XYZ file of N, CA and C in Angstrom:
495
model
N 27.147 11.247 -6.909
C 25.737 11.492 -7.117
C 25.063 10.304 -7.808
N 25.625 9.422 -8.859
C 25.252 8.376 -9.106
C 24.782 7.151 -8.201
N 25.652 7.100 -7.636
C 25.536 5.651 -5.836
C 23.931 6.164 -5.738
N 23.773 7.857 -5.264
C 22.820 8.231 -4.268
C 22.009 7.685 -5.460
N 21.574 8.252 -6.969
C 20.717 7.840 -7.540
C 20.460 6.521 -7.591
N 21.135 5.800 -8.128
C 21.065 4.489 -7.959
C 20.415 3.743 -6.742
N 20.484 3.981 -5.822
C 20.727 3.950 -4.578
C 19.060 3.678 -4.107
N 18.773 5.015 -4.426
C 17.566 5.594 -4.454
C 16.174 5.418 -5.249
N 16.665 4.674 -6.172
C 15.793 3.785 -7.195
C 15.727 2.639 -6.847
N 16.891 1.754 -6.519
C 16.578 0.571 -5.859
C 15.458 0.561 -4.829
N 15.979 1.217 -3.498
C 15.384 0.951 -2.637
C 13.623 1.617 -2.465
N 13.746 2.675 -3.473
C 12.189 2.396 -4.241
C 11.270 1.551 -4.349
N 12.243 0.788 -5.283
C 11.467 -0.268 -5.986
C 11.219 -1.167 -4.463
N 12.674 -1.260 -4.168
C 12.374 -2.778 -3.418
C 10.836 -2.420 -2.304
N 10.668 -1.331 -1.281
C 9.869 -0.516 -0.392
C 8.322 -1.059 -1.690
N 8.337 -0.472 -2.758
C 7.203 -0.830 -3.248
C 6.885 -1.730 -3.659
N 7.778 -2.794 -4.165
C 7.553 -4.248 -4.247
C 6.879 -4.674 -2.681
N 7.350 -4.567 -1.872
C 6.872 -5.330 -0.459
C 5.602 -4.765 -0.078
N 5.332 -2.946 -0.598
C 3.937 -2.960 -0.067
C 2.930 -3.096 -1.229
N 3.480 -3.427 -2.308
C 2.588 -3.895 -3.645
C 1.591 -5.411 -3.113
N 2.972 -5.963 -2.749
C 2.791 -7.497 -2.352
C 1.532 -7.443 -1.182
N 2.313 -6.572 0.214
C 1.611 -6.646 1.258
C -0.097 -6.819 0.613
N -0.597 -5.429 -0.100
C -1.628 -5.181 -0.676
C -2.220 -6.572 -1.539
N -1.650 -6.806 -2.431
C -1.911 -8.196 -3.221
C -2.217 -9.199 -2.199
N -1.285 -9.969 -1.286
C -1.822 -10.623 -0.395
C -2.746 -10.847 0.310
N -2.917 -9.360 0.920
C -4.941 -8.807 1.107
C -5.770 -9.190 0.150
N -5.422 -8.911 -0.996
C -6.683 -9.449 -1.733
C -6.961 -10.725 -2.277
N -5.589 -11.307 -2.640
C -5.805 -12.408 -3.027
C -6.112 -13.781 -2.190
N -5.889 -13.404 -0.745
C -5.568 -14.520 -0.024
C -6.580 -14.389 1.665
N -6.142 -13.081 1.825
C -6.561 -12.886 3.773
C -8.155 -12.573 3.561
N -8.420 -11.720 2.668
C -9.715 -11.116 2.483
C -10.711 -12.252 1.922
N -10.356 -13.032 0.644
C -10.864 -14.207 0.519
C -11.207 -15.232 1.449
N -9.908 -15.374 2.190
C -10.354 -16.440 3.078
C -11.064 -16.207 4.046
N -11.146 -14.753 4.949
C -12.197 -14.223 5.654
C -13.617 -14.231 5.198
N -13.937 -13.967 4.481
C -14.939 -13.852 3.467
C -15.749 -15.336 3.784
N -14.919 -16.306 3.652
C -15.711 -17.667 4.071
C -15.612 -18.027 5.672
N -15.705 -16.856 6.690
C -15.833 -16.875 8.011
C -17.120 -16.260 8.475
N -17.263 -16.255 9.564
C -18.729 -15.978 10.403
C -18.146 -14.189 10.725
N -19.390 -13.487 10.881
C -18.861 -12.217 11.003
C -18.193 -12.231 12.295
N -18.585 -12.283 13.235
C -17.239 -12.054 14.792
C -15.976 -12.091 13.950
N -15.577 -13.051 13.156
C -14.539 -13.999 13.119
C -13.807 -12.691 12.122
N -14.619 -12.505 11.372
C -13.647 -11.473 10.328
C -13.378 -9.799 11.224
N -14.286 -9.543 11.825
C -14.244 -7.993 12.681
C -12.930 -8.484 13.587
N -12.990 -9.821 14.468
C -12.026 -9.762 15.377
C -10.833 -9.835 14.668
N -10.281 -10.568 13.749
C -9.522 -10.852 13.327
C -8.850 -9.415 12.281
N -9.434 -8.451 11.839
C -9.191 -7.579 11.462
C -9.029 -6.465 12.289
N -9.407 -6.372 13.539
C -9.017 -5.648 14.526
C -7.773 -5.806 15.116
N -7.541 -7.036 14.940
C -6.366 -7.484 15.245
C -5.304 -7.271 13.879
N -5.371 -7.371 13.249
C -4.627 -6.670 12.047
C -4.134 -5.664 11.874
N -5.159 -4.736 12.660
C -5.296 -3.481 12.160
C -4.401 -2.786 13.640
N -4.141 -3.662 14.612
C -3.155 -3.242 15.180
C -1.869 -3.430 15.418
N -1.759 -5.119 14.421
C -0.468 -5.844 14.697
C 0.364 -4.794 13.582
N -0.312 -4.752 12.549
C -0.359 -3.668 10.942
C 1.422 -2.953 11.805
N 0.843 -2.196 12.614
C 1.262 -0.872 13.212
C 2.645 -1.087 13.511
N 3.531 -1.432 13.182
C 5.258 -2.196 13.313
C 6.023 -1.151 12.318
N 7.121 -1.552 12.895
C 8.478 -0.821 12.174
C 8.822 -1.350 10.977
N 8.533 -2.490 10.972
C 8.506 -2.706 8.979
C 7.271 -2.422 8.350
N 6.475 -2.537 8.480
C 5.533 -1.954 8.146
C 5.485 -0.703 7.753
N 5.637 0.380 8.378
C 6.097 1.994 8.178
C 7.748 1.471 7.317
N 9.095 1.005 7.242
C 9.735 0.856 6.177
C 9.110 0.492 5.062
N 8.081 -0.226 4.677
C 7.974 0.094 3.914
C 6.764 0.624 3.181
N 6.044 1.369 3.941
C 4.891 2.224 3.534
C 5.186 3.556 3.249
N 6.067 3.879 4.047
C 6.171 5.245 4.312
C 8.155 5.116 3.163
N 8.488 4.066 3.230
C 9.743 4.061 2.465
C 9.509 4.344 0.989
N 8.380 3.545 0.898
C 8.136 3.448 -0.619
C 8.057 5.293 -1.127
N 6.976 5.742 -0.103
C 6.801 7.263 -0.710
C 8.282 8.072 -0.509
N 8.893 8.062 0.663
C 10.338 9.096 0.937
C 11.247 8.635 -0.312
N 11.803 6.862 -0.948
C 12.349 6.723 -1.571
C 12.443 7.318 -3.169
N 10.798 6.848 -3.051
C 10.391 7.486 -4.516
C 10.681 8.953 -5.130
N 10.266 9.725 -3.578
C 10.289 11.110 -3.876
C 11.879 11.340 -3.713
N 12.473 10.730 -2.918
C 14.426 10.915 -3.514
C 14.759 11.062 -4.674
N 14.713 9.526 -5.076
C 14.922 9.514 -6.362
C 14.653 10.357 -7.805
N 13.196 11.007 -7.674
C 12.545 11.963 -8.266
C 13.463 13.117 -7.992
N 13.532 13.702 -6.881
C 14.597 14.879 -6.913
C 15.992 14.669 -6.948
N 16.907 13.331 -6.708
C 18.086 13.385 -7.130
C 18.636 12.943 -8.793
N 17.273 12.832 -9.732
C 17.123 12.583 -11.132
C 16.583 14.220 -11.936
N 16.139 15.272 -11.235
C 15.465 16.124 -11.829
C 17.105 16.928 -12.112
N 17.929 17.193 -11.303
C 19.238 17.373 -12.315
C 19.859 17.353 -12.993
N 19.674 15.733 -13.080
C 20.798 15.129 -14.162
C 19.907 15.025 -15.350
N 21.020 14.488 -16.378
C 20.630 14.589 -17.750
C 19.705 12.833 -18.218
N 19.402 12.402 -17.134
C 18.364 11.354 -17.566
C 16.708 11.230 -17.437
N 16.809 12.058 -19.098
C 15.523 12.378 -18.665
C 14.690 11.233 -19.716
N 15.046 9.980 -19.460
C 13.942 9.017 -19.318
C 14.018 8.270 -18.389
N 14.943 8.335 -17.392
C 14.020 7.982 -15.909
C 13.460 9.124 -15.387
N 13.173 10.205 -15.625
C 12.049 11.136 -14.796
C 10.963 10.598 -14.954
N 10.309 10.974 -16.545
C 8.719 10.387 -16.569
C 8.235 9.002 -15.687
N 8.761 8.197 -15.960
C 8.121 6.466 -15.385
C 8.995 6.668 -13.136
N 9.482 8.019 -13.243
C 9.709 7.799 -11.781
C 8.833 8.618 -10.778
N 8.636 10.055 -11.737
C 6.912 11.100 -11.402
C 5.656 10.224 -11.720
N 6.096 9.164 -12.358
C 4.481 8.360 -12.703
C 4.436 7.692 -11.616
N 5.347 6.835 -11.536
C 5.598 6.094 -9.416
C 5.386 6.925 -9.048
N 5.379 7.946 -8.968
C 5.050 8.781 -7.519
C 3.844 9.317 -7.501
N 3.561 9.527 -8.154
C 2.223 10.008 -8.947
C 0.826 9.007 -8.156
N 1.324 7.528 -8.664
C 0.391 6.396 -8.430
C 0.353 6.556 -7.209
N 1.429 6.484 -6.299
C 1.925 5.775 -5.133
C 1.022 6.897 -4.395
N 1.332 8.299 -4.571
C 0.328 9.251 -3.757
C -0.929 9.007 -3.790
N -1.903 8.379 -5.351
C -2.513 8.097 -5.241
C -3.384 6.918 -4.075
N -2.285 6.109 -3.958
C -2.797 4.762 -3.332
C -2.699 5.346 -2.021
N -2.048 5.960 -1.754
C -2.084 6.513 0.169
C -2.931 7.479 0.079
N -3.435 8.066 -0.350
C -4.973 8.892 -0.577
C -5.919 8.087 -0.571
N -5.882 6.583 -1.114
C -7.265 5.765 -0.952
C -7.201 5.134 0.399
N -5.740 4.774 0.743
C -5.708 4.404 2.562
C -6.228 5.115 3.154
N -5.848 6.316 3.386
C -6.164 7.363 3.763
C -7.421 8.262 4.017
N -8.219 7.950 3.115
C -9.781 8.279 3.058
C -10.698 7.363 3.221
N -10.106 5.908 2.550
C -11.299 5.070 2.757
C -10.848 3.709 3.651
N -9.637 3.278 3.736
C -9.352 2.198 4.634
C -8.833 2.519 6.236
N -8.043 3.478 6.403
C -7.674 3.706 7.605
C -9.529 4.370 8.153
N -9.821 5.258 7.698
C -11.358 5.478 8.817
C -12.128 4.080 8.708
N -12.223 3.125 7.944
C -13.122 1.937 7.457
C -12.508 0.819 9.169
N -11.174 0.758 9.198
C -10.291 0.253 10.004
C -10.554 1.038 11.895
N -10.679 2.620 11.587
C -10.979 3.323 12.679
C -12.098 2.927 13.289
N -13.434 2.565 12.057
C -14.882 2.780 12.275
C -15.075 0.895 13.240
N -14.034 -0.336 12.722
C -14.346 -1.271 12.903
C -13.590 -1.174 14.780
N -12.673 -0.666 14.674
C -12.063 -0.539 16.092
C -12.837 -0.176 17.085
N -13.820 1.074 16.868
C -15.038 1.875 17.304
C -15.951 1.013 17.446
N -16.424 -0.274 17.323
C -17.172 -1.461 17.295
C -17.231 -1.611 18.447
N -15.852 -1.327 19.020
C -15.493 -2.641 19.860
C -15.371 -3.738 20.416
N -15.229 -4.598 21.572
C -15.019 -6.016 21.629
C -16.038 -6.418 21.010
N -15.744 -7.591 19.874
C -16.394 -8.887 19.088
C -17.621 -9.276 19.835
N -17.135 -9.377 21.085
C -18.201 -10.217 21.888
C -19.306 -9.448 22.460
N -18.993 -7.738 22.664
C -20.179 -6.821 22.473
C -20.670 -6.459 21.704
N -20.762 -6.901 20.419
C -21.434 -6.199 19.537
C -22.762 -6.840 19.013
N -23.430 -6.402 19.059
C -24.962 -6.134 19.120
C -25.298 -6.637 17.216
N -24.864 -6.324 16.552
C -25.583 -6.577 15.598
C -23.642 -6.972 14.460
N -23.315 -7.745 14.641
C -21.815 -7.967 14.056
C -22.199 -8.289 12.265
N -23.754 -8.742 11.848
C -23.618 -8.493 10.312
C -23.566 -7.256 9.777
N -24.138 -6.620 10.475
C -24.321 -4.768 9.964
C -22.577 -3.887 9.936
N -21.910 -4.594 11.217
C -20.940 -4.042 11.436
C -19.680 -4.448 10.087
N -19.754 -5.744 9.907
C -19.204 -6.146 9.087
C -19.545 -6.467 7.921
N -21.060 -5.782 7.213
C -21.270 -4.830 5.792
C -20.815 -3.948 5.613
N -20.945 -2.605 6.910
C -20.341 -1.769 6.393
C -19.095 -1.369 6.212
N -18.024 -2.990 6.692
C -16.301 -2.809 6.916
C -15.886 -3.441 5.550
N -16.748 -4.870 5.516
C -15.984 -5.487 4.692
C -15.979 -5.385 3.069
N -17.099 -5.047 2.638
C -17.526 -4.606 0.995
C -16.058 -2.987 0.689
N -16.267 -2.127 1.585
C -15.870 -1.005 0.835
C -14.733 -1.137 1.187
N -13.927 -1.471 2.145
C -12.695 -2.165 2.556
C -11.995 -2.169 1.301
N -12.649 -3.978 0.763
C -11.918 -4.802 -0.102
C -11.945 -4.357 -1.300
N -13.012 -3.465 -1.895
C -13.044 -2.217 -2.658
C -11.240 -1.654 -3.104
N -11.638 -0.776 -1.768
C -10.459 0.011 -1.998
C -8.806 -0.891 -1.811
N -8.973 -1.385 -1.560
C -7.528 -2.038 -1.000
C -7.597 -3.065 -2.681
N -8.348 -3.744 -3.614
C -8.287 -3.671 -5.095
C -7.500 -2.799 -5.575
N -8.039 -1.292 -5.280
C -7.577 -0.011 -5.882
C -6.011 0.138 -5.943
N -5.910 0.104 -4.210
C -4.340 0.458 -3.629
C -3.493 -0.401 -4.122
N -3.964 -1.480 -4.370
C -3.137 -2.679 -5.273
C -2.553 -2.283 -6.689
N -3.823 -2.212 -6.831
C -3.532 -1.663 -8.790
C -2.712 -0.686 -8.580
N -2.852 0.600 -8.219
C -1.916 1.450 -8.524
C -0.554 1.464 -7.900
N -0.465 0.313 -6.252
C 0.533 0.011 -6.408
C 1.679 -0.955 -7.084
N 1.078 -1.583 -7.912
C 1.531 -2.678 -8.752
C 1.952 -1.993 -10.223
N 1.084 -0.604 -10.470
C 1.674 0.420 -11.191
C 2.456 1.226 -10.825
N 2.548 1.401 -9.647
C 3.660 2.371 -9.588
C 5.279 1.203 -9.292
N 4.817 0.175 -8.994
C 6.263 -0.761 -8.827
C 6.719 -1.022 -10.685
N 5.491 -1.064 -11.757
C 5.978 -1.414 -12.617
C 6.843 -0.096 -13.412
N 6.372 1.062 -13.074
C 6.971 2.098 -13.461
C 8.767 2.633 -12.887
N 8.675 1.919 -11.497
C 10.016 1.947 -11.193
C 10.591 1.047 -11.875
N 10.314 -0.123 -12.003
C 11.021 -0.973 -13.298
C 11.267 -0.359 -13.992
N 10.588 0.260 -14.953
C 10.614 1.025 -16.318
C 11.649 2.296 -15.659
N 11.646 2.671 -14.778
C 13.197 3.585 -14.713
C 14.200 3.023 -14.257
N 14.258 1.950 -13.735
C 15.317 1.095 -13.549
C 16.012 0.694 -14.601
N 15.138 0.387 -15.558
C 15.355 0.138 -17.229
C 16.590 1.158 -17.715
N 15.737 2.103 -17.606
C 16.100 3.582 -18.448
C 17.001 3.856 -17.633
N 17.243 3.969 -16.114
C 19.012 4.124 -15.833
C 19.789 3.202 -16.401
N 19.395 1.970 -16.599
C 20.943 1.346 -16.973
C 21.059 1.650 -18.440
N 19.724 1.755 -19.124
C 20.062 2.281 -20.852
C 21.401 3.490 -21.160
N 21.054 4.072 -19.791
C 21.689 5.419 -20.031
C 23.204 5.187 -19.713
N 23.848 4.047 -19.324
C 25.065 4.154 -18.214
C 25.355 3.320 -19.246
């Protein structure tokens, strides 16, 4: 039962490190540098994102980060370490949070720009890309922070398993 715990905290962390990053990278780097493009340039190019996005690593580790987390959470609610519970319900905690802000405000934001359609038909591409790109980069800030909290909180039980062993 230890391996599985162990096991199960790692690959936590690691799943939320990569989509902490993924997220960080958005903001610090793709979104910025779009930002100093012509609107076509940012709608097409995010349409295109928003379908390349859609891959098998991608879901490892979006969807890893939440299944791992929530492992770990139930193969720790047994045992007698109960200071990795708190900082591993707080990861999970965050992490639900941040797929609730995908979820409500970037995946329809992403739906609404697809619904545009082709770059080269669109009729009015500053309007289209006010109402994508401000609340977008908004939320994907958000999904950052709390995923960068919920990676630091798996640290902090990563901590607290080895305190305990």
């Amino acid at each position: 039962m230890e391996t599985a715990r162990l096991a199960s905290l790692i690959a936590a962390t690691i799943t939320m490190g990569l989509v902490s990053g993924l997220f960080y990278g958005f903001s610090v780097s793709v979104m910025p540098g779009l930002k100093r493009t012509d609107d076509r340039t940012v709608i097409e190019v995010m349409q295109k994102i928003n379908v390349a996005i859609l891959n098998g690593w991608f879901v490892l580790g979006y969807i890893g980060a939440f299944l791992f987390t929530a492992l770990a959470v139930g193969l720790h609610v047994p045992s007698d370490g109960r200071d990795v519970l708190p900082p591993l319900v707080a990861a999970l905690v965050l992490y639900i949070a941040a797929m609730g802000v995908t979820n409500k405000v970037n995946i329809p934001l992403n739906n609404a720009l697809e619904k545009a359609g082709p770059v080269a038909r669109i009729a009015d591409p500053a309007a289209v890309r006010r109402a994508f790109e401000g609340p977008w980069v908004r939320a994907n800030v958000w999904r950052t922070l709390l995923c960068t909290a919920s990676l630091g909180c798996l640290g902090w039980a990563l901590f607290a398993y080895g305190a305990l062993r």
